[in-house]
Amino acid sequence: DDEFSATALLSEESRIKNTYTDGTILCACTNKISPTQGTVSDKYNIINTRMIPMKTLMIVDGNSIINRAFYAIKALANKNGMFTNGIYGFLSILFKNMDTLNPDYIAVTFDLKAPTFRHIKYPLYKAQRKKMPTELAMQMPVLKEILHAMNITILEKEGYEADDIIGTVSRICDENGVECRIITGDKDDLQLASDTTKVMLTVTRMGKTETTEFDAAAVKEKYGVTPAEFIDVKGLMGDS
């Protein structure tokens, strides 16, 4: 299936074991609940999302964040010559947002080397983009090992970019009553900002990280356009 399902995203691989389907939260049954909250089954409390605070999913643009961390932090390396500055910066940003946002669910997206559907339609897509430096590339598999050890879900799919996955996940969250927080350094994701989806635009300079939160109103205030209209603005701006 080309679409990432909310059930798959919030599976037992997730940091938090709760899961949702079609706007319903399934919580481990520990205490009785009142009739106004829902019904009690043998295994779960089934509670309509309108009756409890919205859950929050934090999704991190893995390539965007580690790339910015790599260039912002001096070349750190261990005794074996393994560069670690990108990993160090990525984890610093991850932990900071975990503490600040206290999300119920966490996922990290990554690009893959395989061509995307855009490359197939237009072979020169990103042809001028520089290749990932070897010093950064060697850190990617190690970062993924760390995320797996932390029980954080990794989302990646051949033929699609991390941004495509983020867009799909944000829509699934919106359809299921879950707030979405996107951690990225890529302005392209501002097109996804809404009342329930907020883009935490992250900039790292000289080892210091600054994050600006954008919902739909903030995008309108900053750029004078709606998130949907920002697509055309970004097309004119390019990557510069």
PDB file of C-alpha atoms in Angstrom:
ATOM      1  CA  ASP A   1       0.000   0.000   0.000  1.00  0.00           C
ATOM      2  CA  ASP A   2       1.419   3.393  -0.977  1.00  0.00           C
ATOM      3  CA  GLU A   3      -0.266   5.120   1.955  1.00  0.00           C
ATOM      4  CA  PHE A   4       1.105   4.958   5.467  1.00  0.00           C
ATOM      5  CA  SER A   5      -1.695   3.966   7.847  1.00  0.00           C
ATOM      6  CA  ALA A   6      -2.083   5.522  11.270  1.00  0.00           C
ATOM      7  CA  THR A   7      -2.330   2.045  12.749  1.00  0.00           C
ATOM      8  CA  ALA A   8       1.072   1.075  11.325  1.00  0.00           C
ATOM      9  CA  LEU A   9       2.668   4.314  12.529  1.00  0.00           C
ATOM     10  CA  LEU A  10       1.367   3.909  16.066  1.00  0.00           C
ATOM     11  CA  SER A  11       2.160   0.206  16.331  1.00  0.00           C
ATOM     12  CA  GLU A  12       3.988  -1.492  19.154  1.00  0.00           C
ATOM     13  CA  GLU A  13       7.226  -0.164  17.683  1.00  0.00           C
ATOM     14  CA  SER A  14       6.165   3.308  18.828  1.00  0.00           C
ATOM     15  CA  ARG A  15       7.603   4.859  21.963  1.00  0.00           C
ATOM     16  CA  ILE A  16       4.116   4.978  23.477  1.00  0.00           C
ATOM     17  CA  LYS A  17       2.143   1.752  23.074  1.00  0.00           C
ATOM     18  CA  ASN A  18      -1.302   3.354  22.773  1.00  0.00           C
ATOM     19  CA  THR A  19      -2.807   3.201  19.322  1.00  0.00           C
ATOM     20  CA  TYR A  20      -5.771   4.711  17.559  1.00  0.00           C
ATOM     21  CA  THR A  21      -8.042   3.728  14.726  1.00  0.00           C
ATOM     22  CA  ASP A  22     -10.696   5.920  13.079  1.00  0.00           C
ATOM     23  CA  GLY A  23     -10.545   8.639  15.697  1.00  0.00           C
ATOM     24  CA  THR A  24     -10.742   6.342  18.729  1.00  0.00           C
ATOM     25  CA  ILE A  25      -8.099   6.071  21.424  1.00  0.00           C
ATOM     26  CA  LEU A  26      -7.373   2.606  22.805  1.00  0.00           C
ATOM     27  CA  CYS A  27      -5.918   2.844  26.300  1.00  0.00           C
ATOM     28  CA  ALA A  28      -4.699   0.034  28.521  1.00  0.00           C
ATOM     29  CA  CYS A  29      -7.468  -0.558  31.017  1.00  0.00           C
ATOM     30  CA  THR A  30      -6.217   0.201  34.527  1.00  0.00           C
ATOM     31  CA  ASN A  31      -9.128   1.976  36.220  1.00  0.00           C
ATOM     32  CA  LYS A  32     -12.872   2.024  35.782  1.00  0.00           C
ATOM     33  CA  ILE A  33     -14.238   4.937  33.814  1.00  0.00           C
ATOM     34  CA  SER A  34     -17.560   6.675  34.118  1.00  0.00           C
ATOM     35  CA  PRO A  35     -20.333   5.985  31.580  1.00  0.00           C
ATOM     36  CA  THR A  36     -19.851   9.478  30.158  1.00  0.00           C
ATOM     37  CA  GLN A  37     -16.271   8.642  29.160  1.00  0.00           C
ATOM     38  CA  GLY A  38     -16.997   5.526  27.162  1.00  0.00           C
ATOM     39  CA  THR A  39     -17.374   1.794  27.621  1.00  0.00           C
ATOM     40  CA  VAL A  40     -15.090  -0.747  29.223  1.00  0.00           C
ATOM     41  CA  SER A  41     -14.053  -3.934  27.405  1.00  0.00           C
ATOM     42  CA  ASP A  42     -12.044  -6.815  28.831  1.00  0.00           C
ATOM     43  CA  LYS A  43      -8.758  -5.337  27.592  1.00  0.00           C
ATOM     44  CA  TYR A  44      -9.298  -1.692  26.706  1.00  0.00           C
ATOM     45  CA  ASN A  45     -11.041   1.489  27.654  1.00  0.00           C
ATOM     46  CA  ILE A  46     -12.535   2.811  24.428  1.00  0.00           C
ATOM     47  CA  ILE A  47     -12.827   6.559  24.735  1.00  0.00           C
ATOM     48  CA  ASN A  48     -14.104   8.936  22.082  1.00  0.00           C
ATOM     49  CA  THR A  49     -11.405  11.503  21.334  1.00  0.00           C
ATOM     50  CA  ARG A  50     -13.826  14.381  21.860  1.00  0.00           C
ATOM     51  CA  MET A  51     -14.026  13.503  25.553  1.00  0.00           C
ATOM     52  CA  ILE A  52     -10.300  13.556  26.356  1.00  0.00           C
ATOM     53  CA  PRO A  53      -7.415  15.919  25.516  1.00  0.00           C
ATOM     54  CA  MET A  54      -6.014  15.451  22.018  1.00  0.00           C
ATOM     55  CA  LYS A  55      -2.985  13.219  21.696  1.00  0.00           C
ATOM     56  CA  THR A  56       0.157  14.664  20.102  1.00  0.00           C
ATOM     57  CA  LEU A  57       2.396  13.052  17.516  1.00  0.00           C
ATOM     58  CA  MET A  58       5.870  14.479  16.930  1.00  0.00           C
ATOM     59  CA  ILE A  59       7.402  13.626  13.565  1.00  0.00           C
ATOM     60  CA  VAL A  60      11.010  14.547  12.792  1.00  0.00           C
ATOM     61  CA  ASP A  61      12.432  15.176   9.329  1.00  0.00           C
ATOM     62  CA  GLY A  62      15.530  13.062   9.897  1.00  0.00           C
ATOM     63  CA  ASN A  63      17.582  14.142   6.875  1.00  0.00           C
ATOM     64  CA  SER A  64      16.789  17.811   7.388  1.00  0.00           C
ATOM     65  CA  ILE A  65      17.709  17.888  11.076  1.00  0.00           C
ATOM     66  CA  ILE A  66      20.903  15.802  10.931  1.00  0.00           C
ATOM     67  CA  ASN A  67      22.076  17.732   7.858  1.00  0.00           C
ATOM     68  CA  ARG A  68      21.705  21.054   9.649  1.00  0.00           C
ATOM     69  CA  ALA A  69      23.318  19.698  12.799  1.00  0.00           C
ATOM     70  CA  PHE A  70      26.271  18.351  10.803  1.00  0.00           C
ATOM     71  CA  TYR A  71      27.102  21.733   9.270  1.00  0.00           C
ATOM     72  CA  ALA A  72      26.410  23.738  12.428  1.00  0.00           C
ATOM     73  CA  ILE A  73      28.598  21.747  14.813  1.00  0.00           C
ATOM     74  CA  LYS A  74      32.353  21.360  14.440  1.00  0.00           C
ATOM     75  CA  ALA A  75      33.672  18.010  13.252  1.00  0.00           C
ATOM     76  CA  LEU A  76      33.415  15.766  16.294  1.00  0.00           C
ATOM     77  CA  ALA A  77      34.811  12.240  15.986  1.00  0.00           C
ATOM     78  CA  ASN A  78      35.570   9.284  18.221  1.00  0.00           C
ATOM     79  CA  LYS A  79      38.952   7.583  18.603  1.00  0.00           C
ATOM     80  CA  ASN A  80      38.202   5.331  15.614  1.00  0.00           C
ATOM     81  CA  GLY A  81      37.687   8.277  13.292  1.00  0.00           C
ATOM     82  CA  MET A  82      33.904   7.936  13.265  1.00  0.00           C
ATOM     83  CA  PHE A  83      32.313  11.369  12.879  1.00  0.00           C
ATOM     84  CA  THR A  84      29.574  12.059  15.422  1.00  0.00           C
ATOM     85  CA  ASN A  85      28.680  15.753  15.149  1.00  0.00           C
ATOM     86  CA  GLY A  86      25.507  15.154  13.138  1.00  0.00           C
ATOM     87  CA  ILE A  87      24.296  12.489  15.546  1.00  0.00           C
ATOM     88  CA  TYR A  88      25.101  14.652  18.541  1.00  0.00           C
ATOM     89  CA  GLY A  89      23.223  17.644  17.133  1.00  0.00           C
ATOM     90  CA  PHE A  90      20.261  15.550  16.010  1.00  0.00           C
ATOM     91  CA  LEU A  91      19.825  13.932  19.411  1.00  0.00           C
ATOM     92  CA  SER A  92      20.156  17.287  21.171  1.00  0.00           C
ATOM     93  CA  ILE A  93      17.294  18.663  19.080  1.00  0.00           C
ATOM     94  CA  LEU A  94      15.252  15.475  19.508  1.00  0.00           C
ATOM     95  CA  PHE A  95      15.591  15.445  23.308  1.00  0.00           C
ATOM     96  CA  LYS A  96      14.847  19.159  23.563  1.00  0.00           C
ATOM     97  CA  ASN A  97      11.600  18.775  21.639  1.00  0.00           C
ATOM     98  CA  MET A  98      10.641  15.647  23.563  1.00  0.00           C
ATOM     99  CA  ASP A  99      10.971  17.625  26.799  1.00  0.00           C
ATOM    100  CA  THR A 100       9.181  20.686  25.428  1.00  0.00           C
ATOM    101  CA  LEU A 101       6.317  19.021  23.554  1.00  0.00           C
ATOM    102  CA  ASN A 102       5.941  15.856  25.663  1.00  0.00           C
ATOM    103  CA  PRO A 103       4.430  13.970  22.695  1.00  0.00           C
ATOM    104  CA  ASP A 104       2.398  10.793  22.989  1.00  0.00           C
ATOM    105  CA  TYR A 105       3.881   9.377  19.783  1.00  0.00           C
ATOM    106  CA  ILE A 106       7.213   9.892  18.022  1.00  0.00           C
ATOM    107  CA  ALA A 107       8.398   9.009  14.519  1.00  0.00           C
ATOM    108  CA  VAL A 108      11.410   9.965  12.407  1.00  0.00           C
ATOM    109  CA  THR A 109      11.357  10.025   8.603  1.00  0.00           C
ATOM    110  CA  PHE A 110      14.299   9.564   6.238  1.00  0.00           C
ATOM    111  CA  ASP A 111      14.960   9.812   2.514  1.00  0.00           C
ATOM    112  CA  LEU A 112      16.260   6.708   0.753  1.00  0.00           C
ATOM    113  CA  LYS A 113      18.839   6.478  -2.040  1.00  0.00           C
ATOM    114  CA  ALA A 114      16.349   5.022  -4.528  1.00  0.00           C
ATOM    115  CA  PRO A 115      14.925   7.479  -7.109  1.00  0.00           C
ATOM    116  CA  THR A 116      11.579   9.012  -6.205  1.00  0.00           C
ATOM    117  CA  PHE A 117       8.573   9.342  -8.480  1.00  0.00           C
ATOM    118  CA  ARG A 118       9.768  12.905  -9.171  1.00  0.00           C
ATOM    119  CA  HIS A 119      13.063  11.633 -10.594  1.00  0.00           C
ATOM    120  CA  ILE A 120      11.118   9.275 -12.833  1.00  0.00           C
ATOM    121  CA  LYS A 121       8.942  12.093 -14.162  1.00  0.00           C
ATOM    122  CA  TYR A 122      11.846  14.546 -14.445  1.00  0.00           C
ATOM    123  CA  PRO A 123      15.342  12.973 -14.541  1.00  0.00           C
ATOM    124  CA  LEU A 124      17.027  16.321 -13.766  1.00  0.00           C
ATOM    125  CA  TYR A 125      15.149  16.682 -10.485  1.00  0.00           C
ATOM    126  CA  LYS A 126      17.687  17.917  -7.893  1.00  0.00           C
ATOM    127  CA  ALA A 127      20.475  17.314 -10.410  1.00  0.00           C
ATOM    128  CA  GLN A 128      22.411  20.306  -9.027  1.00  0.00           C
ATOM    129  CA  ARG A 129      22.104  19.131  -5.428  1.00  0.00           C
ATOM    130  CA  LYS A 130      25.451  18.180  -3.911  1.00  0.00           C
ATOM    131  CA  LYS A 131      25.896  14.613  -2.698  1.00  0.00           C
ATOM    132  CA  MET A 132      25.933  13.917   1.024  1.00  0.00           C
ATOM    133  CA  PRO A 133      29.494  14.200   2.402  1.00  0.00           C
ATOM    134  CA  THR A 134      31.103  10.918   3.430  1.00  0.00           C
ATOM    135  CA  GLU A 135      31.593  12.291   6.956  1.00  0.00           C
ATOM    136  CA  LEU A 136      27.816  12.693   7.262  1.00  0.00           C
ATOM    137  CA  ALA A 137      26.790   9.562   5.345  1.00  0.00           C
ATOM    138  CA  MET A 138      28.698   7.337   7.788  1.00  0.00           C
ATOM    139  CA  GLN A 139      26.561   8.705  10.631  1.00  0.00           C
ATOM    140  CA  MET A 140      23.174   7.822   9.113  1.00  0.00           C
ATOM    141  CA  PRO A 141      23.122   4.064   9.875  1.00  0.00           C
ATOM    142  CA  VAL A 142      24.419   4.693  13.391  1.00  0.00           C
ATOM    143  CA  LEU A 143      21.674   7.248  14.035  1.00  0.00           C
ATOM    144  CA  LYS A 144      19.050   4.748  12.871  1.00  0.00           C
ATOM    145  CA  GLU A 145      20.502   2.111  15.204  1.00  0.00           C
ATOM    146  CA  ILE A 146      20.169   4.568  18.089  1.00  0.00           C
ATOM    147  CA  LEU A 147      16.550   5.363  17.186  1.00  0.00           C
ATOM    148  CA  HIS A 148      15.739   1.653  16.986  1.00  0.00           C
ATOM    149  CA  ALA A 149      17.325   1.153  20.428  1.00  0.00           C
ATOM    150  CA  MET A 150      15.120   3.989  21.736  1.00  0.00           C
ATOM    151  CA  ASN A 151      12.067   2.205  20.282  1.00  0.00           C
ATOM    152  CA  ILE A 152      11.286   5.192  18.040  1.00  0.00           C
ATOM    153  CA  THR A 153       9.472   4.396  14.803  1.00  0.00           C
ATOM    154  CA  ILE A 154      11.394   5.070  11.576  1.00  0.00           C
ATOM    155  CA  LEU A 155       9.343   5.786   8.446  1.00  0.00           C
ATOM    156  CA  GLU A 156      10.911   5.546   4.996  1.00  0.00           C
ATOM    157  CA  LYS A 157       9.700   4.249   1.639  1.00  0.00           C
ATOM    158  CA  GLU A 158      11.358   3.833  -1.742  1.00  0.00           C
ATOM    159  CA  GLY A 159       9.999   6.217  -4.349  1.00  0.00           C
ATOM    160  CA  TYR A 160       9.064   8.870  -1.794  1.00  0.00           C
ATOM    161  CA  GLU A 161      10.864  11.596   0.115  1.00  0.00           C
ATOM    162  CA  ALA A 162      10.671  12.177   3.850  1.00  0.00           C
ATOM    163  CA  ASP A 163       8.508  15.243   3.106  1.00  0.00           C
ATOM    164  CA  ASP A 164       5.945  13.046   1.348  1.00  0.00           C
ATOM    165  CA  ILE A 165       5.714  10.809   4.403  1.00  0.00           C
ATOM    166  CA  ILE A 166       5.404  13.801   6.717  1.00  0.00           C
ATOM    167  CA  GLY A 167       2.563  15.196   4.623  1.00  0.00           C
ATOM    168  CA  THR A 168       0.745  11.854   4.719  1.00  0.00           C
ATOM    169  CA  VAL A 169       1.192  11.471   8.467  1.00  0.00           C
ATOM    170  CA  SER A 170      -0.011  15.019   9.165  1.00  0.00           C
ATOM    171  CA  ARG A 171      -3.184  14.350   7.162  1.00  0.00           C
ATOM    172  CA  ILE A 172      -3.788  11.066   8.991  1.00  0.00           C
ATOM    173  CA  CYS A 173      -3.373  12.887  12.309  1.00  0.00           C
ATOM    174  CA  ASP A 174      -5.855  15.558  11.237  1.00  0.00           C
ATOM    175  CA  GLU A 175      -8.399  12.931  10.179  1.00  0.00           C
ATOM    176  CA  ASN A 176      -8.039  11.073  13.491  1.00  0.00           C
ATOM    177  CA  GLY A 177      -8.081  13.980  15.931  1.00  0.00           C
ATOM    178  CA  VAL A 178      -4.386  13.893  16.783  1.00  0.00           C
ATOM    179  CA  GLU A 179      -2.239  17.026  16.975  1.00  0.00           C
ATOM    180  CA  CYS A 180       0.864  16.870  14.782  1.00  0.00           C
ATOM    181  CA  ARG A 181       4.160  18.626  15.468  1.00  0.00           C
ATOM    182  CA  ILE A 182       6.662  18.591  12.599  1.00  0.00           C
ATOM    183  CA  ILE A 183      10.340  19.089  13.514  1.00  0.00           C
ATOM    184  CA  THR A 184      12.180  20.241  10.409  1.00  0.00           C
ATOM    185  CA  GLY A 185      14.530  22.816   8.971  1.00  0.00           C
ATOM    186  CA  ASP A 186      12.737  22.738   5.604  1.00  0.00           C
ATOM    187  CA  LYS A 187      10.353  25.600   4.825  1.00  0.00           C
ATOM    188  CA  ASP A 188       8.546  23.381   2.319  1.00  0.00           C
ATOM    189  CA  ASP A 189       6.642  21.879   5.241  1.00  0.00           C
ATOM    190  CA  LEU A 190       4.989  25.221   6.046  1.00  0.00           C
ATOM    191  CA  GLN A 191       2.343  24.251   3.482  1.00  0.00           C
ATOM    192  CA  LEU A 192       1.157  21.654   6.017  1.00  0.00           C
ATOM    193  CA  ALA A 193       0.516  24.117   8.854  1.00  0.00           C
ATOM    194  CA  SER A 194      -3.041  24.174  10.176  1.00  0.00           C
ATOM    195  CA  ASP A 195      -4.945  24.540  13.444  1.00  0.00           C
ATOM    196  CA  THR A 196      -3.872  21.043  14.499  1.00  0.00           C
ATOM    197  CA  THR A 197      -0.566  20.689  12.613  1.00  0.00           C
ATOM    198  CA  LYS A 198       2.267  22.967  13.688  1.00  0.00           C
ATOM    199  CA  VAL A 199       5.629  23.178  11.970  1.00  0.00           C
ATOM    200  CA  MET A 200       8.546  23.656  14.369  1.00  0.00           C
ATOM    201  CA  LEU A 201      10.992  25.297  11.955  1.00  0.00           C
ATOM    202  CA  THR A 202      14.465  24.624  13.298  1.00  0.00           C
ATOM    203  CA  VAL A 203      17.597  26.614  12.521  1.00  0.00           C
ATOM    204  CA  THR A 204      21.036  25.768  13.912  1.00  0.00           C
ATOM    205  CA  ARG A 205      23.882  28.286  13.851  1.00  0.00           C
ATOM    206  CA  MET A 206      27.237  28.041  15.603  1.00  0.00           C
ATOM    207  CA  GLY A 207      25.989  25.111  17.662  1.00  0.00           C
ATOM    208  CA  LYS A 208      22.903  27.000  18.875  1.00  0.00           C
ATOM    209  CA  THR A 209      19.402  25.939  17.845  1.00  0.00           C
ATOM    210  CA  GLU A 210      16.422  28.238  17.405  1.00  0.00           C
ATOM    211  CA  THR A 211      12.912  26.963  16.750  1.00  0.00           C
ATOM    212  CA  THR A 212       9.986  28.975  15.405  1.00  0.00           C
ATOM    213  CA  GLU A 213       6.479  27.521  15.654  1.00  0.00           C
ATOM    214  CA  PHE A 214       4.165  27.966  12.679  1.00  0.00           C
ATOM    215  CA  ASP A 215       0.467  27.248  12.545  1.00  0.00           C
ATOM    216  CA  ALA A 216      -1.739  28.519   9.705  1.00  0.00           C
ATOM    217  CA  ALA A 217      -2.072  31.978  11.267  1.00  0.00           C
ATOM    218  CA  ALA A 218       1.693  32.328  11.753  1.00  0.00           C
ATOM    219  CA  VAL A 219       2.360  31.430   8.100  1.00  0.00           C
ATOM    220  CA  LYS A 220      -0.149  34.075   7.030  1.00  0.00           C
ATOM    221  CA  GLU A 221       1.449  36.664   9.305  1.00  0.00           C
ATOM    222  CA  LYS A 222       5.017  35.891   8.177  1.00  0.00           C
ATOM    223  CA  TYR A 223       4.502  35.474   4.434  1.00  0.00           C
ATOM    224  CA  GLY A 224       1.134  37.086   3.754  1.00  0.00           C
ATOM    225  CA  VAL A 225      -0.309  33.888   2.260  1.00  0.00           C
ATOM    226  CA  THR A 226      -2.136  30.799   3.463  1.00  0.00           C
ATOM    227  CA  PRO A 227      -0.264  27.506   3.842  1.00  0.00           C
ATOM    228  CA  ALA A 228      -1.845  26.264   0.598  1.00  0.00           C
ATOM    229  CA  GLU A 229      -0.726  29.428  -1.206  1.00  0.00           C
ATOM    230  CA  PHE A 230       2.769  29.049   0.250  1.00  0.00           C
ATOM    231  CA  ILE A 231       3.336  26.218  -2.232  1.00  0.00           C
ATOM    232  CA  ASP A 232       3.492  28.782  -5.057  1.00  0.00           C
ATOM    233  CA  VAL A 233       5.641  31.132  -2.973  1.00  0.00           C
ATOM    234  CA  LYS A 234       8.179  28.381  -2.293  1.00  0.00           C
ATOM    235  CA  GLY A 235       8.158  27.441  -5.967  1.00  0.00           C
ATOM    236  CA  LEU A 236       9.223  30.996  -6.800  1.00  0.00           C
ATOM    237  CA  MET A 237      11.764  31.161  -3.955  1.00  0.00           C
ATOM    238  CA  GLY A 238      13.477  27.877  -4.769  1.00  0.00           C
ATOM    239  CA  ASP A 239      16.077  26.511  -2.339  1.00  0.00           C
ATOM    240  CA  SER A 240      18.001  29.750  -1.995  1.00  0.00           C
TER     241      SER A 240
END
